[in-house]
mmCIF file of C-alpha atoms in Angstrom:
data_model
loop_
_atom_site.group_PDB
_atom_site.id
_atom_site.type_symbol
_atom_site.label_atom_id
_atom_site.label_comp_id
_atom_site.label_asym_id
_atom_site.label_seq_id
_atom_site.Cartn_x
_atom_site.Cartn_y
_atom_site.Cartn_z
ATOM 1 C CA MET A 1 -17.020 23.768 8.977
ATOM 2 C CA TRP A 2 -17.833 21.194 6.289
ATOM 3 C CA ARG A 3 -18.138 23.884 3.638
ATOM 4 C CA ASP A 4 -14.803 25.468 4.595
ATOM 5 C CA LEU A 5 -12.949 22.138 4.611
ATOM 6 C CA ALA A 6 -14.517 20.652 1.472
ATOM 7 C CA PRO A 7 -12.413 22.426 -1.220
ATOM 8 C CA ILE A 8 -9.030 21.608 0.349
ATOM 9 C CA GLY A 9 -7.062 19.093 -1.706
ATOM 10 C CA ARG A 10 -9.940 18.310 -4.054
ATOM 11 C CA ALA A 11 -8.896 17.240 -7.560
ATOM 12 C CA ALA A 12 -10.847 18.909 -10.356
ATOM 13 C CA ASP A 13 -10.504 15.950 -12.709
ATOM 14 C CA SER A 14 -11.836 13.240 -10.395
ATOM 15 C CA GLY A 15 -13.733 15.116 -7.708
ATOM 16 C CA GLY A 16 -11.786 13.078 -5.161
ATOM 17 C CA TYR A 17 -9.327 14.233 -2.530
ATOM 18 C CA ARG A 18 -5.534 14.122 -2.627
ATOM 19 C CA ARG A 19 -4.658 15.225 0.880
ATOM 20 C CA TYR A 20 -1.312 13.510 1.298
ATOM 21 C CA ALA A 21 0.881 13.862 4.374
ATOM 22 C CA TRP A 22 3.153 16.889 4.587
ATOM 23 C CA THR A 23 1.941 18.464 1.332
ATOM 24 C CA GLU A 24 0.321 21.838 0.671
ATOM 25 C CA ALA A 25 -3.163 20.302 0.987
ATOM 26 C CA ASP A 26 -2.175 18.764 4.323
ATOM 27 C CA ALA A 27 -0.852 22.125 5.504
ATOM 28 C CA ASP A 28 -4.163 23.770 4.578
ATOM 29 C CA CYS A 29 -6.049 21.113 6.553
ATOM 30 C CA ARG A 30 -3.789 21.733 9.531
ATOM 31 C CA THR A 31 -4.411 25.469 9.286
ATOM 32 C CA TRP A 32 -8.143 24.769 9.258
ATOM 33 C CA PHE A 33 -7.863 22.571 12.372
ATOM 34 C CA ARG A 34 -5.883 25.171 14.275
ATOM 35 C CA ALA A 35 -8.397 27.871 13.339
ATOM 36 C CA GLN A 36 -11.271 25.740 14.637
ATOM 37 C CA ALA A 37 -9.423 25.212 17.915
ATOM 38 C CA GLU A 38 -8.551 28.869 18.406
ATOM 39 C CA THR A 39 -12.044 30.060 17.468
ATOM 40 C CA ARG A 40 -13.379 27.986 20.374
ATOM 41 C CA GLY A 41 -10.729 29.140 22.821
ATOM 42 C CA LEU A 42 -9.090 25.721 22.986
ATOM 43 C CA ALA A 43 -5.404 25.258 23.766
ATOM 44 C CA TYR A 44 -3.711 24.206 20.522
ATOM 45 C CA GLU A 45 -0.522 22.152 20.143
ATOM 46 C CA GLN A 46 1.236 20.008 17.558
ATOM 47 C CA ASP A 47 3.104 17.106 19.087
ATOM 48 C CA ARG A 48 6.527 15.729 18.185
ATOM 49 C CA ASN A 49 5.008 13.394 15.578
ATOM 50 C CA GLY A 50 2.951 16.046 13.825
ATOM 51 C CA ASN A 51 -0.409 15.164 15.366
ATOM 52 C CA GLN A 52 -2.600 18.167 16.217
ATOM 53 C CA TRP A 53 -4.398 18.594 19.537
ATOM 54 C CA ALA A 54 -7.056 21.020 20.765
ATOM 55 C CA TRP A 55 -7.580 20.969 24.536
ATOM 56 C CA LEU A 56 -10.418 22.042 26.802
ATOM 57 C CA GLY A 57 -9.036 21.903 30.319
ATOM 58 C CA ASP A 58 -5.538 21.145 31.565
ATOM 59 C CA PRO A 59 -3.695 18.871 29.082
ATOM 60 C CA THR A 60 -1.402 17.622 31.858
ATOM 61 C CA ALA A 61 -4.130 16.745 34.373
ATOM 62 C CA GLY A 62 -4.534 13.193 33.107
ATOM 63 C CA ASP A 63 -7.568 10.938 32.573
ATOM 64 C CA ALA A 64 -8.560 13.009 29.539
ATOM 65 C CA VAL A 65 -11.389 12.083 27.200
ATOM 66 C CA VAL A 66 -10.135 12.431 23.621
ATOM 67 C CA THR A 67 -11.999 12.288 20.340
ATOM 68 C CA GLY A 68 -11.076 13.001 16.724
ATOM 69 C CA SER A 69 -9.787 11.209 13.643
ATOM 70 C CA HIS A 70 -7.698 12.306 10.625
ATOM 71 C CA LEU A 71 -7.862 14.757 7.699
ATOM 72 C CA ASP A 72 -5.587 13.119 5.115
ATOM 73 C CA SER A 73 -6.915 10.935 2.293
ATOM 74 C CA VAL A 74 -6.164 8.047 -0.012
ATOM 75 C CA PRO A 75 -5.578 8.968 -3.673
ATOM 76 C CA ASP A 76 -8.859 10.395 -4.978
ATOM 77 C CA GLY A 77 -10.570 9.535 -1.719
ATOM 78 C CA GLY A 78 -13.937 10.646 -0.442
ATOM 79 C CA ALA A 79 -14.909 13.593 1.723
ATOM 80 C CA PHE A 80 -16.066 11.656 4.796
ATOM 81 C CA ASP A 81 -13.355 9.117 5.663
ATOM 82 C CA GLY A 82 -11.501 10.867 8.488
ATOM 83 C CA PRO A 83 -12.815 14.436 8.189
ATOM 84 C CA LEU A 84 -16.300 13.426 9.385
ATOM 85 C CA GLY A 85 -14.764 12.395 12.700
ATOM 86 C CA VAL A 86 -12.829 15.633 13.128
ATOM 87 C CA VAL A 87 -15.686 17.926 12.098
ATOM 88 C CA SER A 88 -18.118 15.968 14.282
ATOM 89 C CA SER A 89 -15.763 16.319 17.254
ATOM 90 C CA PHE A 90 -15.787 20.103 17.070
ATOM 91 C CA ALA A 91 -19.559 20.073 16.500
ATOM 92 C CA ALA A 92 -20.058 17.751 19.487
ATOM 93 C CA LEU A 93 -18.068 20.139 21.677
ATOM 94 C CA ASP A 94 -20.286 22.979 20.471
ATOM 95 C CA GLU A 95 -23.318 20.863 21.414
ATOM 96 C CA LEU A 96 -21.935 20.227 24.890
ATOM 97 C CA ARG A 97 -21.465 23.927 25.439
ATOM 98 C CA ALA A 98 -24.968 24.646 24.152
ATOM 99 C CA ARG A 99 -26.293 22.168 26.730
ATOM 100 C CA GLY A 100 -24.385 23.915 29.484
ATOM 101 C CA ALA A 101 -22.446 20.734 30.262
ATOM 102 C CA ARG A 102 -19.430 21.183 32.523
ATOM 103 C CA PRO A 103 -16.605 18.673 31.972
ATOM 104 C CA THR A 104 -14.900 17.340 35.075
ATOM 105 C CA ARG A 105 -12.162 15.711 32.987
ATOM 106 C CA PRO A 106 -9.991 17.341 30.305
ATOM 107 C CA LEU A 107 -11.393 17.062 26.791
ATOM 108 C CA ALA A 108 -9.302 17.008 23.622
ATOM 109 C CA ILE A 109 -9.845 16.807 19.878
ATOM 110 C CA VAL A 110 -7.059 15.277 17.791
ATOM 111 C CA ASN A 111 -6.118 15.167 14.122
ATOM 112 C CA PHE A 112 -3.730 12.258 13.648
ATOM 113 C CA GLY A 113 -1.216 12.745 10.833
ATOM 114 C CA ASP A 114 -0.770 10.456 7.829
ATOM 115 C CA GLU A 115 -3.463 7.937 8.754
ATOM 116 C CA GLU A 116 -4.056 6.669 5.225
ATOM 117 C CA GLY A 117 -0.405 6.095 4.328
ATOM 118 C CA ALA A 118 -0.974 7.317 0.779
ATOM 119 C CA ARG A 119 2.400 9.022 0.454
ATOM 120 C CA PHE A 120 4.844 6.816 2.388
ATOM 121 C CA GLY A 121 3.099 3.461 2.110
ATOM 122 C CA LEU A 122 2.464 2.882 5.821
ATOM 123 C CA ALA A 123 -0.923 3.568 7.412
ATOM 124 C CA CYS A 124 -1.427 5.397 10.724
ATOM 125 C CA VAL A 125 2.091 6.851 10.881
ATOM 126 C CA GLY A 126 1.191 9.574 13.399
ATOM 127 C CA SER A 127 -0.510 7.249 15.863
ATOM 128 C CA ARG A 128 2.001 4.414 15.282
ATOM 129 C CA LEU A 129 4.883 6.731 16.170
ATOM 130 C CA THR A 130 3.072 7.986 19.257
ATOM 131 C CA ALA A 131 2.258 4.460 20.440
ATOM 132 C CA GLY A 132 5.780 3.208 19.745
ATOM 133 C CA GLN A 133 4.609 0.782 17.058
ATOM 134 C CA LEU A 134 6.823 2.585 14.532
ATOM 135 C CA THR A 135 10.345 3.411 15.646
ATOM 136 C CA ALA A 136 12.089 6.629 14.705
ATOM 137 C CA GLU A 137 14.679 4.580 12.808
ATOM 138 C CA ALA A 138 12.015 2.825 10.745
ATOM 139 C CA ALA A 139 10.234 6.128 10.130
ATOM 140 C CA HIS A 140 13.446 7.636 8.775
ATOM 141 C CA ARG A 141 13.575 4.857 6.191
ATOM 142 C CA LEU A 142 10.126 5.609 4.775
ATOM 143 C CA ARG A 143 10.238 7.111 1.270
ATOM 144 C CA ASP A 144 7.625 8.517 -1.079
ATOM 145 C CA ALA A 145 7.427 7.772 -4.804
ATOM 146 C CA ASP A 146 10.003 10.497 -5.512
ATOM 147 C CA GLY A 147 12.496 9.094 -3.018
ATOM 148 C CA LEU A 148 11.896 11.841 -0.425
ATOM 149 C CA SER A 149 12.138 10.554 3.129
ATOM 150 C CA LEU A 150 9.492 11.184 5.758
ATOM 151 C CA PRO A 151 11.817 13.414 7.837
ATOM 152 C CA GLN A 152 12.701 15.428 4.731
ATOM 153 C CA ALA A 153 9.021 15.911 3.929
ATOM 154 C CA MET A 154 8.323 16.978 7.506
ATOM 155 C CA GLU A 155 11.182 19.451 7.438
ATOM 156 C CA ARG A 156 10.041 20.951 4.128
ATOM 157 C CA ALA A 157 6.590 21.413 5.668
ATOM 158 C CA GLY A 158 8.073 23.279 8.634
ATOM 159 C CA HIS A 159 8.020 20.483 11.224
ATOM 160 C CA ASP A 160 11.198 19.465 13.063
ATOM 161 C CA PRO A 161 11.566 15.684 12.615
ATOM 162 C CA GLU A 162 14.297 15.238 15.212
ATOM 163 C CA GLY A 163 11.884 14.438 18.033
ATOM 164 C CA ILE A 164 9.689 11.866 16.309
ATOM 165 C CA GLY A 165 9.087 8.656 18.201
ATOM 166 C CA ALA A 166 7.181 7.063 21.053
ATOM 167 C CA ASP A 167 5.292 9.490 23.291
ATOM 168 C CA PRO A 168 4.254 7.524 26.406
ATOM 169 C CA GLU A 169 3.841 10.665 28.486
ATOM 170 C CA ARG A 170 1.137 11.943 26.143
ATOM 171 C CA LEU A 171 -0.616 8.586 26.056
ATOM 172 C CA ALA A 172 -0.562 8.474 29.867
ATOM 173 C CA ARG A 173 -2.732 11.605 29.903
ATOM 174 C CA ILE A 174 -5.547 9.856 28.021
ATOM 175 C CA GLY A 175 -8.259 8.048 29.955
ATOM 176 C CA ALA A 176 -10.385 7.188 26.903
ATOM 177 C CA PHE A 177 -10.273 7.753 23.147
ATOM 178 C CA VAL A 178 -13.496 7.636 21.116
ATOM 179 C CA GLU A 179 -13.274 7.939 17.318
ATOM 180 C CA LEU A 180 -16.310 8.641 15.154
ATOM 181 C CA HIS A 181 -16.019 7.427 11.558
ATOM 182 C CA VAL A 182 -18.209 6.998 8.527
ATOM 183 C CA GLU A 183 -19.109 3.326 8.130
ATOM 184 C CA GLN A 184 -17.044 1.641 5.417
ATOM 185 C CA GLY A 185 -19.607 -0.960 4.485
ATOM 186 C CA ARG A 186 -23.398 -1.403 4.532
ATOM 187 C CA ALA A 187 -24.149 -3.092 7.858
ATOM 188 C CA LEU A 188 -26.272 -0.100 8.952
ATOM 189 C CA ALA A 189 -27.865 0.541 5.567
ATOM 190 C CA GLY A 190 -31.482 -0.485 5.521
ATOM 191 C CA THR A 191 -31.718 -0.483 9.324
ATOM 192 C CA GLU A 192 -33.352 2.121 11.514
ATOM 193 C CA HIS A 193 -30.006 2.995 13.083
ATOM 194 C CA PRO A 194 -27.937 5.946 11.811
ATOM 195 C CA VAL A 195 -25.161 5.124 14.317
ATOM 196 C CA GLY A 196 -23.461 1.905 15.410
ATOM 197 C CA ILE A 197 -20.752 0.924 17.890
ATOM 198 C CA ALA A 198 -17.540 -0.826 16.834
ATOM 199 C CA SER A 199 -16.686 -4.226 18.268
ATOM 200 C CA ALA A 200 -13.360 -5.095 16.631
ATOM 201 C CA ILE A 201 -11.018 -4.394 13.714
ATOM 202 C CA TRP A 202 -10.028 -7.359 11.578
ATOM 203 C CA PRO A 203 -6.334 -8.229 11.379
ATOM 204 C CA HIS A 204 -4.895 -6.746 8.206
ATOM 205 C CA GLY A 205 -1.655 -5.906 6.471
ATOM 206 C CA ARG A 206 0.173 -4.909 3.310
ATOM 207 C CA TRP A 207 2.581 -7.127 1.396
ATOM 208 C CA ARG A 208 4.852 -6.116 -1.515
ATOM 209 C CA PHE A 209 5.230 -8.701 -4.273
ATOM 210 C CA ASP A 210 8.283 -8.247 -6.519
ATOM 211 C CA PHE A 211 8.168 -10.109 -9.838
ATOM 212 C CA ARG A 212 11.552 -9.977 -11.590
ATOM 213 C CA GLY A 213 11.917 -11.018 -15.215
ATOM 214 C CA GLU A 214 13.898 -9.834 -18.218
ATOM 215 C CA ALA A 215 13.365 -6.607 -20.154
ATOM 216 C CA ASN A 216 13.183 -7.056 -23.905
ATOM 217 C CA HIS A 217 11.699 -5.687 -27.105
ATOM 218 C CA ALA A 218 7.934 -6.118 -27.379
ATOM 219 C CA GLY A 219 8.049 -6.251 -31.151
ATOM 220 C CA THR A 220 10.875 -8.723 -31.742
ATOM 221 C CA THR A 221 10.933 -11.172 -28.836
ATOM 222 C CA ARG A 222 9.058 -14.410 -29.473
ATOM 223 C CA LEU A 223 6.419 -15.285 -26.872
ATOM 224 C CA GLU A 224 8.197 -18.515 -25.974
ATOM 225 C CA ASP A 225 11.461 -16.618 -25.382
ATOM 226 C CA ARG A 226 10.025 -14.122 -22.923
ATOM 227 C CA ARG A 227 10.460 -13.873 -19.178
ATOM 228 C CA ASP A 228 7.534 -11.491 -18.685
ATOM 229 C CA PRO A 229 6.763 -10.702 -15.033
ATOM 230 C CA MET A 230 3.466 -9.068 -15.997
ATOM 231 C CA LEU A 231 2.020 -12.515 -16.740
ATOM 232 C CA THR A 232 2.987 -13.803 -13.309
ATOM 233 C CA TYR A 233 1.624 -10.682 -11.661
ATOM 234 C CA ALA A 234 -1.679 -10.941 -13.546
ATOM 235 C CA ASN A 235 -2.084 -14.572 -12.556
ATOM 236 C CA THR A 236 -1.366 -13.653 -8.920
ATOM 237 C CA VAL A 237 -4.089 -10.989 -8.944
ATOM 238 C CA LEU A 238 -6.605 -13.582 -10.122
ATOM 239 C CA ALA A 239 -5.332 -16.102 -7.577
ATOM 240 C CA ALA A 240 -5.714 -13.542 -4.771
ATOM 241 C CA ARG A 241 -9.384 -13.060 -5.626
ATOM 242 C CA LYS A 242 -10.011 -16.802 -5.682
ATOM 243 C CA LYS A 243 -8.146 -17.592 -2.458
ATOM 244 C CA ALA A 244 -9.868 -14.757 -0.582
ATOM 245 C CA ARG A 245 -13.320 -15.796 -1.833
ATOM 246 C CA LEU A 246 -12.829 -19.407 -0.772
ATOM 247 C CA ALA A 247 -11.674 -18.365 2.710
ATOM 248 C CA GLY A 248 -14.276 -15.653 3.289
ATOM 249 C CA ALA A 249 -11.519 -13.043 3.489
ATOM 250 C CA LEU A 250 -10.495 -9.962 1.487
ATOM 251 C CA ALA A 251 -7.498 -9.533 -0.817
ATOM 252 C CA THR A 252 -6.764 -6.598 -3.107
ATOM 253 C CA PHE A 253 -3.925 -5.640 -5.419
ATOM 254 C CA GLY A 254 -4.618 -1.907 -5.688
ATOM 255 C CA LYS A 255 -1.190 -0.486 -6.444
ATOM 256 C CA VAL A 256 1.348 -1.553 -9.072
ATOM 257 C CA GLY A 257 4.699 -0.323 -10.355
ATOM 258 C CA VAL A 258 6.306 -1.396 -13.620
ATOM 259 C CA GLU A 259 9.893 -1.019 -14.868
ATOM 260 C CA PRO A 260 10.865 0.210 -17.395
ATOM 261 C CA ASN A 261 7.167 1.027 -17.962
ATOM 262 C CA GLY A 262 7.351 1.385 -21.731
ATOM 263 C CA VAL A 263 4.567 0.545 -24.165
ATOM 264 C CA ASN A 264 6.917 -1.362 -26.462
ATOM 265 C CA ALA A 265 9.032 -2.984 -23.737
ATOM 266 C CA ILE A 266 8.616 -6.248 -21.871
ATOM 267 C CA PRO A 267 8.954 -5.330 -18.179
ATOM 268 C CA SER A 268 11.961 -6.320 -16.146
ATOM 269 C CA LEU A 269 10.111 -5.778 -12.865
ATOM 270 C CA VAL A 270 6.487 -5.651 -11.812
ATOM 271 C CA ARG A 271 5.888 -4.689 -8.206
ATOM 272 C CA GLY A 272 2.402 -5.111 -6.756
ATOM 273 C CA TRP A 273 1.080 -4.342 -3.303
ATOM 274 C CA LEU A 274 -1.385 -6.723 -1.677
ATOM 275 C CA ASP A 275 -3.845 -5.543 0.960
ATOM 276 C CA SER A 276 -5.433 -8.492 2.772
ATOM 277 C CA ARG A 277 -7.847 -8.677 5.693
ATOM 278 C CA ALA A 278 -9.814 -11.399 7.462
ATOM 279 C CA ALA A 279 -11.994 -11.879 10.501
ATOM 280 C CA ASP A 280 -9.287 -13.859 12.320
ATOM 281 C CA GLN A 281 -5.525 -14.296 12.249
ATOM 282 C CA ASP A 282 -5.476 -17.901 11.076
ATOM 283 C CA THR A 283 -7.610 -17.122 8.044
ATOM 284 C CA LEU A 284 -5.477 -14.125 7.124
ATOM 285 C CA ASP A 285 -2.257 -16.123 7.416
ATOM 286 C CA LEU A 286 -3.704 -18.892 5.265
ATOM 287 C CA VAL A 287 -4.913 -16.544 2.518
ATOM 288 C CA VAL A 288 -1.624 -14.664 2.233
ATOM 289 C CA ALA A 289 0.353 -17.925 2.233
ATOM 290 C CA GLU A 290 -1.867 -19.327 -0.526
ATOM 291 C CA ILE A 291 -1.466 -16.187 -2.629
ATOM 292 C CA GLU A 292 2.309 -16.291 -2.219
ATOM 293 C CA LYS A 293 2.354 -19.977 -3.121
ATOM 294 C CA ALA A 294 0.360 -19.297 -6.294
ATOM 295 C CA ALA A 295 2.745 -16.487 -7.241
ATOM 296 C CA VAL A 296 5.859 -18.599 -6.739
ATOM 297 C CA GLU A 297 4.454 -21.588 -8.618
ATOM 298 C CA ARG A 298 3.418 -19.453 -11.597
ATOM 299 C CA GLY A 299 6.773 -17.661 -11.446
ATOM 300 C CA GLU A 300 8.592 -20.979 -11.836
ATOM 301 C CA ARG A 301 6.581 -21.686 -15.009
ATOM 302 C CA ASP A 302 7.248 -18.203 -16.389
ATOM 303 C CA GLY A 303 10.936 -17.972 -15.414
ATOM 304 C CA ILE A 304 10.198 -15.188 -12.936
ATOM 305 C CA ASP A 305 11.783 -14.627 -9.523
ATOM 306 C CA VAL A 306 9.166 -13.808 -6.895
ATOM 307 C CA THR A 307 9.886 -12.246 -3.514
ATOM 308 C CA VAL A 308 7.326 -11.159 -0.932
ATOM 309 C CA THR A 309 7.927 -8.536 1.768
ATOM 310 C CA ARG A 310 5.473 -7.709 4.544
ATOM 311 C CA GLU A 311 5.476 -3.921 4.838
ATOM 312 C CA SER A 312 2.883 -3.450 7.571
ATOM 313 C CA PHE A 313 0.649 -5.521 9.788
ATOM 314 C CA THR A 314 -2.007 -4.866 12.427
ATOM 315 C CA PRO A 315 -3.312 -7.782 14.521
ATOM 316 C CA VAL A 316 -6.973 -8.112 15.443
ATOM 317 C CA VAL A 317 -8.142 -5.296 17.698
ATOM 318 C CA GLU A 318 -10.901 -5.994 20.201
ATOM 319 C CA PHE A 319 -12.034 -2.628 21.503
ATOM 320 C CA GLU A 320 -12.125 -2.565 25.287
ATOM 321 C CA HIS A 321 -15.373 -4.209 26.291
ATOM 322 C CA ALA A 322 -15.844 -2.061 29.384
ATOM 323 C CA LEU A 323 -15.634 1.195 27.407
ATOM 324 C CA ARG A 324 -17.726 -0.217 24.567
ATOM 325 C CA ASP A 325 -20.419 -1.284 27.054
ATOM 326 C CA GLU A 326 -20.271 2.089 28.753
ATOM 327 C CA LEU A 327 -20.934 3.790 25.410
ATOM 328 C CA GLY A 328 -23.972 1.549 25.009
ATOM 329 C CA ARG A 329 -25.284 2.471 28.460
ATOM 330 C CA ILE A 330 -24.725 6.191 27.888
ATOM 331 C CA LEU A 331 -26.531 6.152 24.553
ATOM 332 C CA ALA A 332 -29.377 4.031 25.946
ATOM 333 C CA LYS A 333 -29.793 6.501 28.790
ATOM 334 C CA ALA A 334 -29.961 9.270 26.177
ATOM 335 C CA GLY A 335 -33.002 7.547 24.690
ATOM 336 C CA ARG A 336 -31.455 5.543 21.858
ATOM 337 C CA ALA A 337 -32.572 2.022 21.119
ATOM 338 C CA GLU A 338 -29.918 -0.655 21.526
ATOM 339 C CA LEU A 339 -27.359 0.163 18.840
ATOM 340 C CA PRO A 340 -25.851 -2.403 16.479
ATOM 341 C CA VAL A 341 -22.339 -3.560 17.362
ATOM 342 C CA LEU A 342 -20.230 -3.889 14.208
ATOM 343 C CA GLY A 343 -16.906 -5.390 13.258
ATOM 344 C CA THR A 344 -14.857 -3.737 10.519
ATOM 345 C CA GLY A 345 -12.100 -4.654 8.115
ATOM 346 C CA ALA A 346 -10.754 -1.104 7.996
ATOM 347 C CA GLY A 347 -7.854 0.085 10.126
ATOM 348 C CA HIS A 348 -8.102 3.186 12.300
ATOM 349 C CA ASP A 349 -6.026 5.250 14.708
ATOM 350 C CA ALA A 350 -8.315 3.979 17.490
ATOM 351 C CA GLY A 351 -7.066 0.487 16.717
ATOM 352 C CA ILE A 352 -3.427 1.549 16.919
ATOM 353 C CA LEU A 353 -3.948 3.264 20.296
ATOM 354 C CA SER A 354 -5.966 0.385 21.748
ATOM 355 C CA GLY A 355 -2.860 -1.317 23.094
ATOM 356 C CA ALA A 356 -2.019 1.728 25.207
ATOM 357 C CA VAL A 357 -5.333 3.394 26.147
ATOM 358 C CA PRO A 358 -9.017 2.369 26.292
ATOM 359 C CA THR A 359 -10.517 3.058 22.860
ATOM 360 C CA ALA A 360 -13.925 2.838 21.217
ATOM 361 C CA MET A 361 -15.526 3.817 17.919
ATOM 362 C CA LEU A 362 -18.862 5.048 16.611
ATOM 363 C CA PHE A 363 -19.889 4.479 12.988
ATOM 364 C CA VAL A 364 -22.220 6.723 11.004
ATOM 365 C CA ARG A 365 -24.419 4.990 8.445
ATOM 366 C CA ASN A 366 -23.154 4.899 4.860
ATOM 367 C CA PRO A 367 -26.115 4.347 2.483
ATOM 368 C CA THR A 368 -24.028 2.890 -0.354
ATOM 369 C CA GLY A 369 -21.150 1.357 1.593
ATOM 370 C CA VAL A 370 -18.717 3.032 -0.828
ATOM 371 C CA SER A 371 -15.502 4.373 0.704
ATOM 372 C CA HIS A 372 -12.047 5.439 -0.495
ATOM 373 C CA SER A 373 -13.839 6.900 -3.523
ATOM 374 C CA PRO A 374 -15.300 10.264 -4.551
ATOM 375 C CA ALA A 375 -18.713 8.536 -4.365
ATOM 376 C CA GLU A 376 -18.377 8.097 -0.574
ATOM 377 C CA THR A 377 -21.299 9.797 1.152
ATOM 378 C CA ALA A 378 -23.513 9.993 4.207
ATOM 379 C CA ALA A 379 -26.873 11.692 4.717
ATOM 380 C CA GLU A 380 -26.824 14.998 6.574
ATOM 381 C CA ASP A 381 -29.413 13.764 9.090
ATOM 382 C CA ASP A 382 -27.236 10.734 9.847
ATOM 383 C CA CYS A 383 -24.165 12.933 10.279
ATOM 384 C CA LEU A 384 -26.101 15.129 12.720
ATOM 385 C CA ALA A 385 -27.244 12.020 14.578
ATOM 386 C CA GLY A 386 -23.578 11.064 14.818
ATOM 387 C CA VAL A 387 -22.726 14.467 16.318
ATOM 388 C CA THR A 388 -25.490 14.106 18.904
ATOM 389 C CA ALA A 389 -24.378 10.576 19.778
ATOM 390 C CA LEU A 390 -20.778 11.705 20.161
ATOM 391 C CA ALA A 391 -21.877 14.643 22.321
ATOM 392 C CA ASP A 392 -23.873 12.240 24.508
ATOM 393 C CA VAL A 393 -20.817 9.994 24.863
ATOM 394 C CA LEU A 394 -18.488 12.876 25.704
ATOM 395 C CA GLU A 395 -20.965 14.212 28.241
ATOM 396 C CA GLY A 396 -21.369 10.780 29.822
ATOM 397 C CA LEU A 397 -17.615 10.193 30.021
ATOM 398 C CA ALA A 398 -16.297 13.659 30.835
ATOM 399 C CA CYS A 399 -19.097 15.406 32.748
ATOM 400 C CA ARG A 400 -19.743 12.931 35.545
#
């Protein structure tokens, strides 16, 4: 499975993946998922929001145990973030069958669409729509860099966008959702544990900073006569690093747009996107407020108008303690030592669904901690340990 999936959407120049929502690479990933489902005799369906499902047992029976993740990527992302969870889900089902386990609850594997938000700027679109955290009206307003709307992109890819929106009936079928994911950090590195259990997801969000100045000639405009928004933006990037460090939080400007974007032109507009995360809500609010304050104050010195727009936000997610503890008991019964319980600053579909269904996560050790990069990796033995752990969990939850 890994070998068949690996070439899809891989960029020759960087070695990273560009599997953006509703593109040809995304379509190839979806074809791969459907083939894996049909090869195993699973009932396949694509829901109104473009999420893919593969069912063992009656999808309408309720109290289903669901696992899976996503197949899309960030720009030049790694091979493991998302796909490891989907591949491991199919492999875990194969392991259950090899054991002769007989589920007494429906089992499903899911591929949530547009988790990374690389194309339309909003993470977890598929699960947000399903959970009602993104309305159909708001989804229709999402645009990619070329101005194409999300519904237009869906339609071009052969999916009818008319039905997108909250899907409470589908969520009501789910008794538990367990997502396996490569660790995005190094908490497990150097320990004896190839697998850990998630405790919580930090609150996090994305903010757009617009710095508006005055376009002018780079070769004739005196420095003292300029209203250059790039200076204000650059100062804000440095301020973000400082404010986050002092608060023990995270802040990143990883995307920027410049107009008119000419080598010999002073910009009229610099637009930067801030990603910020912290262990608690108060710290996150403080850091973002301090960054905005620094931007506005520098803008006043530079003659730049600064506006800040929050584009997405996810509050802290505490995974259900009862399900998390049950995973620990199941894995202990399977002979594993007490597994580490880890918090994470990364968002996941499991976090989005946590408000509607019991959710939990397993992390597979990442030796370098690198993620969202072609250098992202995990050892094969650790990945196989993750499959076995997931199979143990599915057996414990669904084969009682």
